[in-house]
Tab-separated table of C-alpha atoms and ligand atoms in Angstrom:
chain	number	residue	atom	x	y	z
A	113	MET	CA	-130.887	-10.110	-18.938
A	114	SER	CA	-133.888	-9.953	-21.366
A	115	GLU	CA	-134.279	-11.673	-24.045
A	116	LEU	CA	-132.783	-10.072	-27.340
A	117	ALA	CA	-135.216	-7.532	-29.212
A	118	PHE	CA	-134.084	-9.218	-32.478
A	119	LEU	CA	-135.634	-12.516	-30.939
A	120	GLY	CA	-138.396	-10.808	-29.750
A	121	GLY	CA	-137.786	-9.464	-26.274
A	122	THR	CA	-137.459	-5.997	-24.618
A	123	PRO	CA	-135.012	-3.308	-26.239
A	124	VAL	CA	-132.102	-2.124	-24.527
A	125	ARG	CA	-133.684	1.624	-24.674
A	126	THR	CA	-136.317	2.665	-26.845
A	127	ALA	CA	-136.335	6.702	-26.019
A	128	LEU	CA	-134.886	7.978	-29.452
A	129	PHE	CA	-131.034	9.745	-28.927
A	130	PRO	CA	-130.301	12.960	-29.348
A	131	ALA	CA	-130.156	14.996	-32.622
A	132	TYR	CA	-127.185	15.470	-34.534
A	133	ASN	CA	-127.795	19.334	-35.386
A	134	PRO	CA	-125.391	21.890	-35.385
A	135	ILE	CA	-127.783	24.651	-36.435
A	136	GLY	CA	-127.640	27.507	-34.157
A	137	GLU	CA	-129.075	31.330	-33.645
A	138	GLU	CA	-125.661	32.498	-35.381
A	139	GLU	CA	-126.569	30.551	-38.786
A	140	LYS	CA	-130.418	31.826	-37.933
A	141	ARG	CA	-129.391	35.434	-37.802
A	142	ALA	CA	-127.021	35.280	-40.593
A	143	VAL	CA	-129.418	33.778	-42.822
A	144	MET	CA	-132.101	36.456	-42.047
A	145	ASP	CA	-129.265	39.328	-42.639
A	146	VAL	CA	-129.565	37.400	-46.092
A	147	MET	CA	-132.882	37.438	-46.292
A	148	ASP	CA	-133.141	41.378	-45.500
A	149	SER	CA	-130.628	41.791	-47.745
A	150	GLY	CA	-133.175	40.515	-51.226
A	151	VAL	CA	-130.083	39.152	-53.128
A	152	LEU	CA	-130.065	35.631	-51.882
A	153	SER	CA	-127.548	34.843	-54.287
A	154	SER	CA	-125.076	37.328	-55.899
A	155	TYR	CA	-123.427	35.182	-59.170
A	156	ILE	CA	-123.876	36.366	-62.214
A	157	GLY	CA	-122.355	34.586	-65.370
A	158	ALA	CA	-120.590	36.798	-67.068
A	159	TRP	CA	-117.257	38.221	-66.423
A	160	HIS	CA	-118.049	41.031	-64.066
A	161	GLU	CA	-116.854	41.291	-60.538
A	162	ASP	CA	-120.017	39.333	-58.837
A	163	PHE	CA	-119.384	36.334	-61.622
A	164	TYR	CA	-117.304	35.186	-58.043
A	165	GLY	CA	-120.367	35.323	-55.984
A	166	GLY	CA	-121.481	37.142	-52.887
A	167	PRO	CA	-120.080	38.285	-49.831
A	168	TYR	CA	-121.075	35.443	-48.073
A	169	VAL	CA	-119.631	32.974	-50.588
A	170	ARG	CA	-116.933	35.161	-50.864
A	171	GLU	CA	-116.405	35.120	-46.906
A	172	MET	CA	-116.983	31.228	-46.751
A	173	GLU	CA	-114.329	30.652	-49.125
A	174	ALA	CA	-112.297	32.828	-46.726
A	175	LYS	CA	-112.768	30.748	-43.829
A	176	TRP	CA	-111.924	27.689	-45.523
A	177	ARG	CA	-108.965	28.379	-46.600
A	178	LYS	CA	-107.622	29.365	-43.450
A	179	ALA	CA	-109.390	26.127	-42.083
A	180	VAL	CA	-107.228	24.110	-43.988
A	181	GLY	CA	-104.434	26.188	-44.991
A	182	ALA	CA	-105.454	26.373	-48.791
A	183	LYS	CA	-104.739	28.810	-51.176
A	184	HIS	CA	-107.612	28.571	-53.292
A	185	ALA	CA	-111.536	27.383	-52.272
A	186	VAL	CA	-114.173	27.627	-54.642
A	187	ALA	CA	-117.514	27.212	-53.232
A	188	VAL	CA	-119.820	24.951	-55.172
A	189	ASN	CA	-123.455	23.508	-54.661
A	190	SER	CA	-122.657	20.262	-53.487
A	191	ALA	CA	-119.259	17.888	-53.321
A	192	THR	CA	-120.698	16.385	-56.317
A	193	SER	CA	-120.883	19.828	-58.247
A	194	GLY	CA	-117.328	20.064	-56.896
A	195	LEU	CA	-116.400	16.491	-57.788
A	196	TYR	CA	-117.332	17.112	-61.409
A	197	ALA	CA	-115.447	20.235	-61.798
A	198	ALA	CA	-112.165	19.349	-60.506
A	199	VAL	CA	-111.985	16.353	-63.113
A	200	GLY	CA	-112.952	19.055	-65.844
A	201	ALA	CA	-109.912	21.432	-64.343
A	202	CYS	CA	-107.800	18.391	-64.282
A	203	HIS	CA	-108.287	18.349	-68.274
A	204	VAL	CA	-109.935	14.352	-68.354
A	205	GLY	CA	-111.968	13.782	-71.524
A	206	PRO	CA	-112.729	10.676	-73.390
A	207	GLY	CA	-110.401	8.020	-73.897
A	208	ASP	CA	-108.527	8.632	-70.543
A	209	GLU	CA	-108.807	6.832	-67.835
A	210	VAL	CA	-108.960	7.715	-64.169
A	211	ILE	CA	-108.644	5.796	-61.200
A	212	VAL	CA	-111.249	5.716	-58.502
A	213	SER	CA	-112.092	3.699	-55.381
A	214	PRO	CA	-115.102	1.175	-55.449
A	215	TYR	CA	-115.777	1.738	-51.582
A	216	THR	CA	-117.376	5.287	-51.696
A	217	MET	CA	-120.546	7.294	-52.353
A	218	SER	CA	-121.257	7.017	-55.908
A	219	ALA	CA	-119.952	10.701	-57.129
A	220	SER	CA	-116.507	9.844	-56.526
A	221	ALA	CA	-116.177	6.981	-59.026
A	222	VAL	CA	-118.876	8.093	-61.782
A	223	ALA	CA	-117.108	11.853	-61.684
A	224	PRO	CA	-114.467	10.592	-65.018
A	225	LEU	CA	-118.036	9.625	-67.035
A	226	ILE	CA	-119.107	13.018	-67.106
A	227	TYR	CA	-116.237	13.952	-68.830
A	228	GLY	CA	-116.429	10.905	-70.987
A	229	ALA	CA	-113.643	9.422	-69.323
A	230	VAL	CA	-113.481	6.056	-67.643
A	231	PRO	CA	-112.979	4.741	-64.404
A	232	VAL	CA	-111.140	2.528	-63.402
A	233	PHE	CA	-111.519	0.368	-59.783
A	234	ALA	CA	-108.531	0.282	-57.564
A	235	ASP	CA	-109.112	-1.975	-54.267
A	236	ILE	CA	-108.274	-0.407	-51.339
A	237	ASP	CA	-105.824	-0.850	-47.749
A	238	PRO	CA	-107.181	-3.401	-45.899
A	239	LEU	CA	-106.943	-0.934	-42.567
A	240	ASP	CA	-107.647	2.343	-43.803
A	241	LEU	CA	-110.106	1.553	-46.770
A	242	CYS	CA	-109.187	3.983	-48.618
A	243	ILE	CA	-107.315	2.976	-52.267
A	244	SER	CA	-104.380	1.293	-51.817
A	245	PRO	CA	-100.642	2.535	-53.449
A	246	GLU	CA	-100.398	-1.560	-54.719
A	247	SER	CA	-103.351	-1.305	-56.512
A	248	ILE	CA	-103.348	1.902	-57.987
A	249	ARG	CA	-100.031	0.745	-59.408
A	250	GLU	CA	-101.292	-2.406	-60.827
A	251	ARG	CA	-104.025	-0.092	-62.295
A	252	ILE	CA	-101.798	2.654	-64.164
A	253	THR	CA	-101.936	2.460	-68.017
A	254	PRO	CA	-100.699	4.888	-70.449
A	255	ARG	CA	-104.363	6.332	-70.429
A	256	THR	CA	-104.049	7.068	-66.608
A	257	LYS	CA	-104.733	10.829	-66.346
A	258	ALA	CA	-105.830	11.307	-62.925
A	259	ILE	CA	-106.725	9.290	-59.536
A	260	ILE	CA	-109.299	10.027	-57.530
A	261	VAL	CA	-108.523	9.551	-53.695
A	262	VAL	CA	-111.591	9.191	-51.205
A	263	HIS	CA	-110.416	9.387	-47.312
A	264	ILE	CA	-113.210	6.809	-46.639
A	265	PHE	CA	-115.340	7.531	-43.377
A	266	GLY	CA	-112.752	10.584	-42.179
A	267	HIS	CA	-109.342	7.914	-42.291
A	268	PRO	CA	-106.630	9.711	-44.638
A	269	ALA	CA	-105.300	7.227	-47.765
A	270	ARG	CA	-101.589	6.773	-47.795
A	271	MET	CA	-101.099	10.036	-49.778
A	272	GLU	CA	-96.868	10.168	-49.224
A	273	GLU	CA	-97.041	7.102	-51.356
A	274	ILE	CA	-100.147	7.845	-53.993
A	275	MET	CA	-98.140	11.383	-54.166
A	276	ALA	CA	-95.114	9.487	-55.078
A	277	LEU	CA	-96.391	7.426	-57.665
A	278	ALA	CA	-98.428	10.588	-59.212
A	279	ARG	CA	-95.254	12.541	-59.776
A	280	GLU	CA	-93.743	9.050	-61.262
A	281	HIS	CA	-96.085	8.765	-64.238
A	282	ASN	CA	-97.332	12.383	-64.357
A	283	LEU	CA	-100.755	11.890	-62.451
A	284	LEU	CA	-102.885	14.340	-60.905
A	285	VAL	CA	-104.626	13.280	-57.751
A	286	ILE	CA	-107.603	14.801	-56.614
A	287	GLU	CA	-109.023	14.071	-52.963
A	288	ASP	CA	-112.369	13.538	-51.960
A	289	CYS	CA	-112.703	14.494	-48.743
A	290	ALA	CA	-116.427	14.735	-47.967
A	291	GLN	CA	-115.766	12.565	-45.527
A	292	ALA	CA	-112.793	14.065	-44.033
A	293	PRO	CA	-112.574	17.695	-42.918
A	294	MET	CA	-109.347	18.295	-41.692
A	295	SER	CA	-107.968	15.188	-41.589
A	296	ARG	CA	-104.305	15.134	-41.136
A	297	CYS	CA	-101.552	13.011	-42.811
A	298	ASN	CA	-98.276	13.658	-41.434
A	299	GLY	CA	-99.397	17.218	-40.054
A	300	GLU	CA	-100.597	18.261	-43.504
A	301	TYR	CA	-105.112	18.715	-44.123
A	302	VAL	CA	-106.433	16.527	-46.612
A	303	GLY	CA	-107.301	18.309	-49.410
A	304	CYS	CA	-104.181	19.850	-49.784
A	305	ILE	CA	-101.975	17.294	-50.441
A	306	GLY	CA	-103.204	16.296	-53.734
A	307	ASP	CA	-103.952	18.183	-56.579
A	308	ILE	CA	-107.604	19.372	-56.161
A	309	GLY	CA	-109.504	18.493	-52.705
A	310	VAL	CA	-113.137	19.015	-52.663
A	311	PHE	CA	-115.344	18.729	-49.545
A	312	SER	CA	-118.800	18.410	-48.566
A	313	PHE	CA	-121.546	20.672	-46.726
A	314	ASN	CA	-124.158	18.242	-47.761
A	315	TYR	CA	-126.996	17.422	-44.405
A	316	HIS	CA	-125.441	14.428	-43.544
A	317	LYS	CA	-121.420	15.740	-42.664
A	318	HIS	CA	-120.131	17.026	-39.813
A	319	ILE	CA	-121.552	20.516	-41.328
A	320	HIS	CA	-123.417	21.551	-43.245
A	321	THR	CA	-125.340	24.034	-45.550
A	322	GLY	CA	-128.150	22.067	-46.723
A	323	GLU	CA	-126.486	21.395	-49.647
A	324	GLY	CA	-123.045	22.482	-50.431
A	325	GLY	CA	-119.390	22.148	-50.849
A	326	ILE	CA	-116.364	23.422	-51.665
A	327	ALA	CA	-112.849	22.889	-53.776
A	328	VAL	CA	-109.378	23.638	-52.824
A	329	THR	CA	-106.626	24.435	-54.692
A	330	GLY	CA	-102.724	25.551	-54.300
A	331	ASN	CA	-102.145	25.762	-58.300
A	332	ASP	CA	-103.322	28.842	-60.027
A	333	THR	CA	-104.764	27.611	-62.752
A	334	LEU	CA	-106.542	24.638	-61.596
A	335	ALA	CA	-108.363	27.156	-59.359
A	336	GLU	CA	-109.215	29.548	-62.481
A	337	ARG	CA	-110.312	26.495	-64.431
A	338	LEU	CA	-112.901	25.269	-61.391
A	339	GLU	CA	-114.049	28.819	-61.062
A	340	LEU	CA	-115.352	28.643	-64.964
A	341	ILE	CA	-116.684	25.265	-64.725
A	342	ARG	CA	-118.596	26.191	-61.541
A	343	ASN	CA	-120.225	29.267	-63.584
A	344	HIS	CA	-120.981	29.348	-67.082
A	345	GLY	CA	-117.101	29.025	-68.224
A	346	GLU	CA	-118.129	29.398	-72.089
A	347	VAL	CA	-119.297	33.038	-71.408
A	348	VAL	CA	-116.578	34.287	-69.457
A	349	VAL	CA	-113.475	33.364	-71.370
A	350	ASP	CA	-113.087	35.759	-73.769
A	351	GLY	CA	-113.972	39.068	-70.897
A	352	LYS	CA	-111.411	37.215	-69.148
A	353	GLY	CA	-108.709	36.190	-71.331
A	354	THR	CA	-108.456	33.224	-70.821
A	355	PRO	CA	-105.819	31.200	-73.289
A	356	ASP	CA	-107.074	27.348	-72.272
A	357	ILE	CA	-110.799	26.496	-72.848
A	358	PHE	CA	-110.459	22.889	-72.786
A	359	ASN	CA	-113.665	21.431	-70.599
A	360	ILE	CA	-114.243	24.784	-70.006
A	361	ILE	CA	-118.006	24.755	-70.918
A	362	GLY	CA	-118.923	25.913	-67.267
A	363	SER	CA	-122.211	24.666	-65.511
A	364	ASN	CA	-123.833	26.098	-62.957
A	365	TYR	CA	-122.751	24.740	-59.020
A	366	ARG	CA	-123.207	27.652	-57.567
A	367	LEU	CA	-123.291	28.085	-53.780
A	368	THR	CA	-126.135	30.606	-52.680
A	369	GLU	CA	-125.764	33.310	-49.744
A	370	LEU	CA	-128.416	31.846	-47.727
A	371	GLN	CA	-126.064	29.044	-48.017
A	372	ALA	CA	-122.927	30.473	-47.636
A	373	ALA	CA	-124.379	32.542	-44.652
A	374	VAL	CA	-124.964	29.253	-42.661
A	375	GLY	CA	-121.596	28.328	-44.089
A	376	VAL	CA	-119.624	30.880	-42.833
A	377	HIS	CA	-120.826	30.031	-39.179
A	378	GLN	CA	-120.344	26.380	-39.385
A	379	VAL	CA	-117.232	26.392	-40.476
A	380	ASP	CA	-116.447	27.892	-36.877
A	381	LYS	CA	-117.820	25.380	-35.363
A	382	LEU	CA	-116.240	22.707	-37.101
A	383	ALA	CA	-112.912	22.318	-34.982
A	384	SER	CA	-114.845	21.533	-31.716
A	385	LEU	CA	-117.788	18.801	-33.610
A	386	LEU	CA	-114.446	16.827	-34.304
A	387	GLU	CA	-112.764	16.863	-31.144
A	388	GLN	CA	-116.494	15.344	-29.742
A	389	ARG	CA	-116.538	12.797	-32.716
A	390	ARG	CA	-112.762	11.983	-31.531
A	391	ALA	CA	-113.685	11.824	-27.748
A	392	ASN	CA	-116.785	8.916	-28.479
A	393	ALA	CA	-115.154	7.302	-30.594
A	394	ALA	CA	-111.673	6.808	-28.647
A	395	PHE	CA	-114.536	6.141	-25.783
A	396	LEU	CA	-116.263	3.216	-27.393
A	397	ALA	CA	-113.361	1.685	-29.298
A	398	ALA	CA	-111.684	1.041	-25.797
A	399	GLU	CA	-114.627	-0.707	-24.567
A	400	LEU	CA	-116.057	-2.427	-27.605
A	401	ALA	CA	-112.080	-3.703	-27.993
A	402	LYS	CA	-112.878	-6.011	-24.706
A	403	LEU	CA	-114.911	-7.868	-27.024
A	404	PRO	CA	-112.998	-10.911	-28.924
A	405	GLY	CA	-113.791	-10.716	-32.718
A	406	ILE	CA	-114.454	-6.881	-32.787
A	407	THR	CA	-112.152	-4.868	-33.895
A	408	PRO	CA	-111.972	-0.880	-33.884
A	409	GLN	CA	-109.999	0.819	-36.920
A	410	PRO	CA	-107.260	1.870	-36.285
A	411	THR	CA	-105.730	5.148	-37.319
A	412	ARG	CA	-102.379	5.053	-38.539
A	413	GLN	CA	-98.941	6.746	-37.010
A	414	GLY	CA	-99.156	10.224	-38.096
A	415	CYS	CA	-102.646	10.590	-39.045
A	416	THR	CA	-105.851	12.120	-37.545
A	417	HIS	CA	-109.323	10.262	-38.155
A	418	ALA	CA	-112.979	12.697	-38.780
A	419	TYR	CA	-114.899	9.730	-37.406
A	420	TYR	CA	-117.622	10.459	-40.162
A	421	ASN	CA	-118.871	6.934	-39.107
A	422	GLN	CA	-116.396	4.943	-36.750
A	423	VAL	CA	-115.616	1.405	-38.498
A	424	PHE	CA	-114.979	-1.973	-36.725
A	425	PHE	CA	-113.323	-4.898	-37.892
A	426	TYR	CA	-115.295	-8.173	-37.247
A	427	ASP	CA	-114.383	-11.847	-37.064
A	428	GLU	CA	-117.084	-14.332	-37.745
A	429	ALA	CA	-115.213	-17.022	-36.795
A	430	CYS	CA	-114.040	-15.760	-33.419
A	431	VAL	CA	-117.423	-14.333	-32.055
A	432	GLY	CA	-119.701	-17.398	-33.515
A	433	VAL	CA	-122.050	-15.440	-35.171
A	434	PRO	CA	-122.156	-14.156	-38.946
A	435	ARG	CA	-122.040	-10.619	-38.975
A	436	ASN	CA	-125.151	-9.077	-40.549
A	437	VAL	CA	-127.394	-11.516	-37.921
A	438	PHE	CA	-125.106	-9.672	-34.808
A	439	ILE	CA	-125.465	-6.401	-36.027
A	440	LYS	CA	-129.332	-6.428	-36.950
A	441	ALA	CA	-129.379	-7.356	-32.981
A	442	VAL	CA	-127.429	-5.028	-32.018
A	443	GLY	CA	-129.310	-2.201	-33.900
A	444	ALA	CA	-132.871	-3.685	-32.363
A	445	GLU	CA	-131.852	-3.439	-28.994
A	446	LEU	CA	-131.032	0.672	-29.908
A	447	PRO	CA	-133.473	3.200	-31.382
A	448	SER	CA	-132.374	5.773	-34.030
A	449	ALA	CA	-132.386	9.184	-33.677
A	450	HIS	CA	-134.398	12.475	-33.506
A	451	LEU	CA	-134.787	13.690	-36.583
A	452	ARG	CA	-133.623	10.601	-38.646
A	453	GLU	CA	-135.853	8.529	-36.960
A	454	ARG	CA	-135.470	6.593	-40.317
A	455	VAL	CA	-131.905	6.379	-40.564
A	456	PRO	CA	-130.236	3.709	-38.293
A	457	LEU	CA	-127.452	4.420	-36.533
A	458	ILE	CA	-125.719	0.853	-37.283
A	459	GLY	CA	-124.998	-0.868	-40.235
A	460	TYR	CA	-123.037	-3.706	-41.729
A	461	GLY	CA	-120.730	-3.077	-44.804
A	462	TYR	CA	-120.952	0.315	-46.142
A	463	VAL	CA	-122.304	0.862	-49.749
A	464	LYS	CA	-122.613	-2.380	-52.606
A	465	PRO	CA	-118.757	-1.813	-54.649
A	466	LEU	CA	-119.406	0.109	-56.943
A	467	TYR	CA	-118.211	-1.179	-60.157
A	468	LEU	CA	-121.102	-3.746	-59.406
A	469	GLN	CA	-123.555	-1.659	-60.295
A	470	ARG	CA	-126.044	-2.060	-63.018
A	471	ILE	CA	-124.426	1.657	-64.993
A	472	TYR	CA	-121.053	-0.147	-64.678
A	473	HIS	CA	-122.053	-3.344	-65.494
A	474	GLU	CA	-124.523	-2.684	-68.709
A	475	HIS	CA	-121.853	0.812	-69.735
A	476	SER	CA	-125.148	2.266	-70.094
A	477	THR	CA	-123.701	5.669	-71.602
A	478	ASN	CA	-122.526	6.230	-74.732
A	479	CYS	CA	-119.355	7.794	-73.257
A	480	GLY	CA	-116.882	5.740	-70.893
A	481	PRO	CA	-115.903	2.796	-71.639
A	482	LYS	CA	-118.262	2.435	-74.752
A	483	CYS	CA	-116.432	5.547	-76.311
A	484	PRO	CA	-114.973	4.790	-79.549
A	485	ARG	CA	-112.113	6.664	-78.140
A	486	TYR	CA	-111.228	4.299	-75.516
A	487	LYS	CA	-108.294	1.837	-76.531
A	488	GLY	CA	-108.263	0.182	-73.189
A	489	ASP	CA	-110.504	-2.298	-71.722
A	490	ALA	CA	-111.358	-1.407	-68.282
A	491	GLN	CA	-112.923	-4.549	-65.797
A	492	TYR	CA	-116.315	-4.412	-63.927
A	493	GLY	CA	-117.097	-7.840	-62.940
A	494	PRO	CA	-117.502	-9.470	-59.056
A	495	GLY	CA	-114.164	-10.330	-57.687
A	496	LEU	CA	-112.326	-7.019	-59.120
A	497	CYS	CA	-111.578	-5.824	-55.888
A	498	PRO	CA	-111.396	-8.722	-53.438
A	499	ILE	CA	-110.451	-6.592	-50.356
A	500	THR	CA	-113.343	-3.962	-50.682
A	501	GLU	CA	-115.712	-7.617	-51.515
A	502	ARG	CA	-114.283	-9.293	-48.235
A	503	MET	CA	-114.727	-5.680	-46.010
A	504	HIS	CA	-118.254	-5.070	-47.906
A	505	TYR	CA	-119.691	-8.839	-47.285
A	506	THR	CA	-117.655	-10.257	-44.092
A	507	GLU	CA	-115.790	-8.063	-41.945
A	508	LEU	CA	-116.598	-4.402	-41.883
A	509	PHE	CA	-119.575	-2.899	-39.259
A	510	ASN	CA	-119.952	1.108	-38.598
A	511	HIS	CA	-121.928	3.264	-36.596
A	512	GLU	CA	-122.571	6.721	-35.722
A	513	PHE	CA	-123.183	6.503	-31.899
A	514	HIS	CA	-120.100	8.563	-31.673
A	515	ARG	CA	-121.685	11.594	-32.467
A	516	PRO	CA	-121.779	15.325	-31.034
A	517	GLY	CA	-124.373	15.625	-28.830
A	518	MET	CA	-124.021	11.823	-27.284
A	519	SER	CA	-124.224	12.350	-23.624
A	520	ALA	CA	-122.233	9.793	-21.212
A	521	ALA	CA	-125.197	7.628	-20.669
A	522	ASP	CA	-126.162	7.578	-24.067
A	523	LEU	CA	-122.830	5.965	-24.864
A	524	GLN	CA	-123.404	3.721	-21.871
A	525	ASP	CA	-126.828	2.126	-23.208
A	526	VAL	CA	-124.493	1.404	-26.525
A	527	LEU	CA	-122.074	-0.043	-24.328
A	528	ASP	CA	-124.839	-2.391	-23.138
A	529	ALA	CA	-126.753	-3.067	-26.201
A	530	TYR	CA	-123.185	-4.322	-27.870
A	531	ALA	CA	-122.814	-6.553	-24.844
A	532	LYS	CA	-126.458	-7.756	-24.376
A	533	VAL	CA	-125.954	-9.167	-27.528
A	534	TYR	CA	-122.243	-10.545	-27.403
A	535	ALA	CA	-123.310	-12.479	-23.998
A	536	GLN	CA	-126.240	-13.916	-25.875
A	537	ARG	CA	-124.405	-15.257	-28.833
A	538	ASP	CA	-125.312	-18.665	-28.366
A	539	ALA	CA	-129.270	-17.628	-28.898
A	540	LEU	CA	-128.639	-16.289	-32.386
A	541	ARG	CA	-126.453	-19.172	-33.177
A	542	ALA	CA	-129.417	-21.279	-32.358
A	543	TYR	CA	-131.240	-18.692	-34.824
A	544	VAL	CA	-129.748	-19.363	-37.424
A	545	GLN	CA	-129.304	-23.061	-37.113
A	546	SER	CA	-132.980	-23.025	-37.124
A	547	GLY	CA	-132.646	-21.541	-40.762
A	548	LYS	CA	-133.973	-18.370	-39.891
A	549	GLY	CA	-131.204	-16.408	-40.124
B	642	PLP	C1	-121.161	13.312	-49.475
B	642	PLP	C2	-120.177	12.171	-49.996
B	642	PLP	C3	-119.769	12.786	-51.318
B	642	PLP	C4	-120.805	13.796	-52.001
B	642	PLP	O1	-121.213	14.822	-51.497
B	642	PLP	P1	-122.731	15.483	-51.633
B	642	PLP	O2	-122.275	17.370	-51.062
B	642	PLP	O3	-123.825	15.029	-51.330
B	642	PLP	O4	-122.655	15.777	-53.428
B	642	PLP	C5	-119.126	12.770	-52.158
B	642	PLP	N1	-118.469	11.769	-51.829
B	642	PLP	C6	-118.253	11.178	-50.697
B	642	PLP	C7	-117.273	10.154	-50.181
B	642	PLP	C8	-119.458	11.263	-49.905
B	642	PLP	O5	-119.588	10.846	-48.594
């Protein structure tokens, strides 16, 4: 066996992996149809038929309602916008607390700050990696207004218990489903279990419209409030006759017709793309589980996983090499992919626990915890969420080698890279002991 690429040897593979590109002829034709119409977005920010957007936006909303079984779907120009609108729709305001996850893309925790409220971080479940009912319960105060649950990496949170807690304390639940489209929890699609669910269609997600998102809800009032916040609600409420205008100063969160035209066809492809992800992930999990010290994330009974990323747990004591060195060594054996040359397909940890970001530490806004109406003492220091920190700094790694488009030979190269590094753990250990690692 050749020397490890990480130590100067020849990598298992240098030819780039296939691109993950779900865009095809259907999307191109639909975009040309919009171009020919000359109307690239149909919204009007006034009480008018076009307050709800144009034909492609409405068709995409109809398709998404059907795909996940939602009563209402409100297309937006990103999941970030969708989360902001959701927090606003839930009547969150200055002095309120919203319980959030520290192990997620930053927008899911920043959203409360936009409305002057305070994000309160709960710790994650060590298996599904989403905020746990136990930690949420500890963080509930008389000021808590809502919970933002993130189905991180595509695995559903423990929604049944979280919904029971929310009902007990009269809290609203927003589901961030950006990484979990069509994941199921006891037969129900995520996004339709809480009060509002938000999905992302940015370029990095399962399906995409460049940038884009959609919010779903089963509640007529919340749907109306989302629509008003999406599109200049303040000018619309009189014409529409909306009595409750709290937080209804609107924005421009409107998705264009060009993007919706792409989205209409992307939605059709989602089920098959998910199936390929699940098949590849199952194959890689079964093979990599044969390496002692590497454990694929289990999928909880009654759930389905969307595998935005495929997650593994790493036992340093068992493997005998620090996680970061091991993962760097596997990464060195493998190339990136076409279209995404600069994005590595394997990584250790995920994002730094969000409460360690300076924005929380230094309270760099004049609202949130600094708001004179805030009577609590939300904490943001190191040690706040020990499971999150353990996962991030020592135990978790993830890869994207399971993406659709990977052939059997591509997947074999991935397994060969892991096996090669595993077989040469002694060389890595010597490297670490020499003080270089
Ligand atoms: C991608 C992502 C978002 C934000 O989505 P955008 O559409 O880029 O705004 C929010 N939450 C999570 C968990 C994400 O992965």
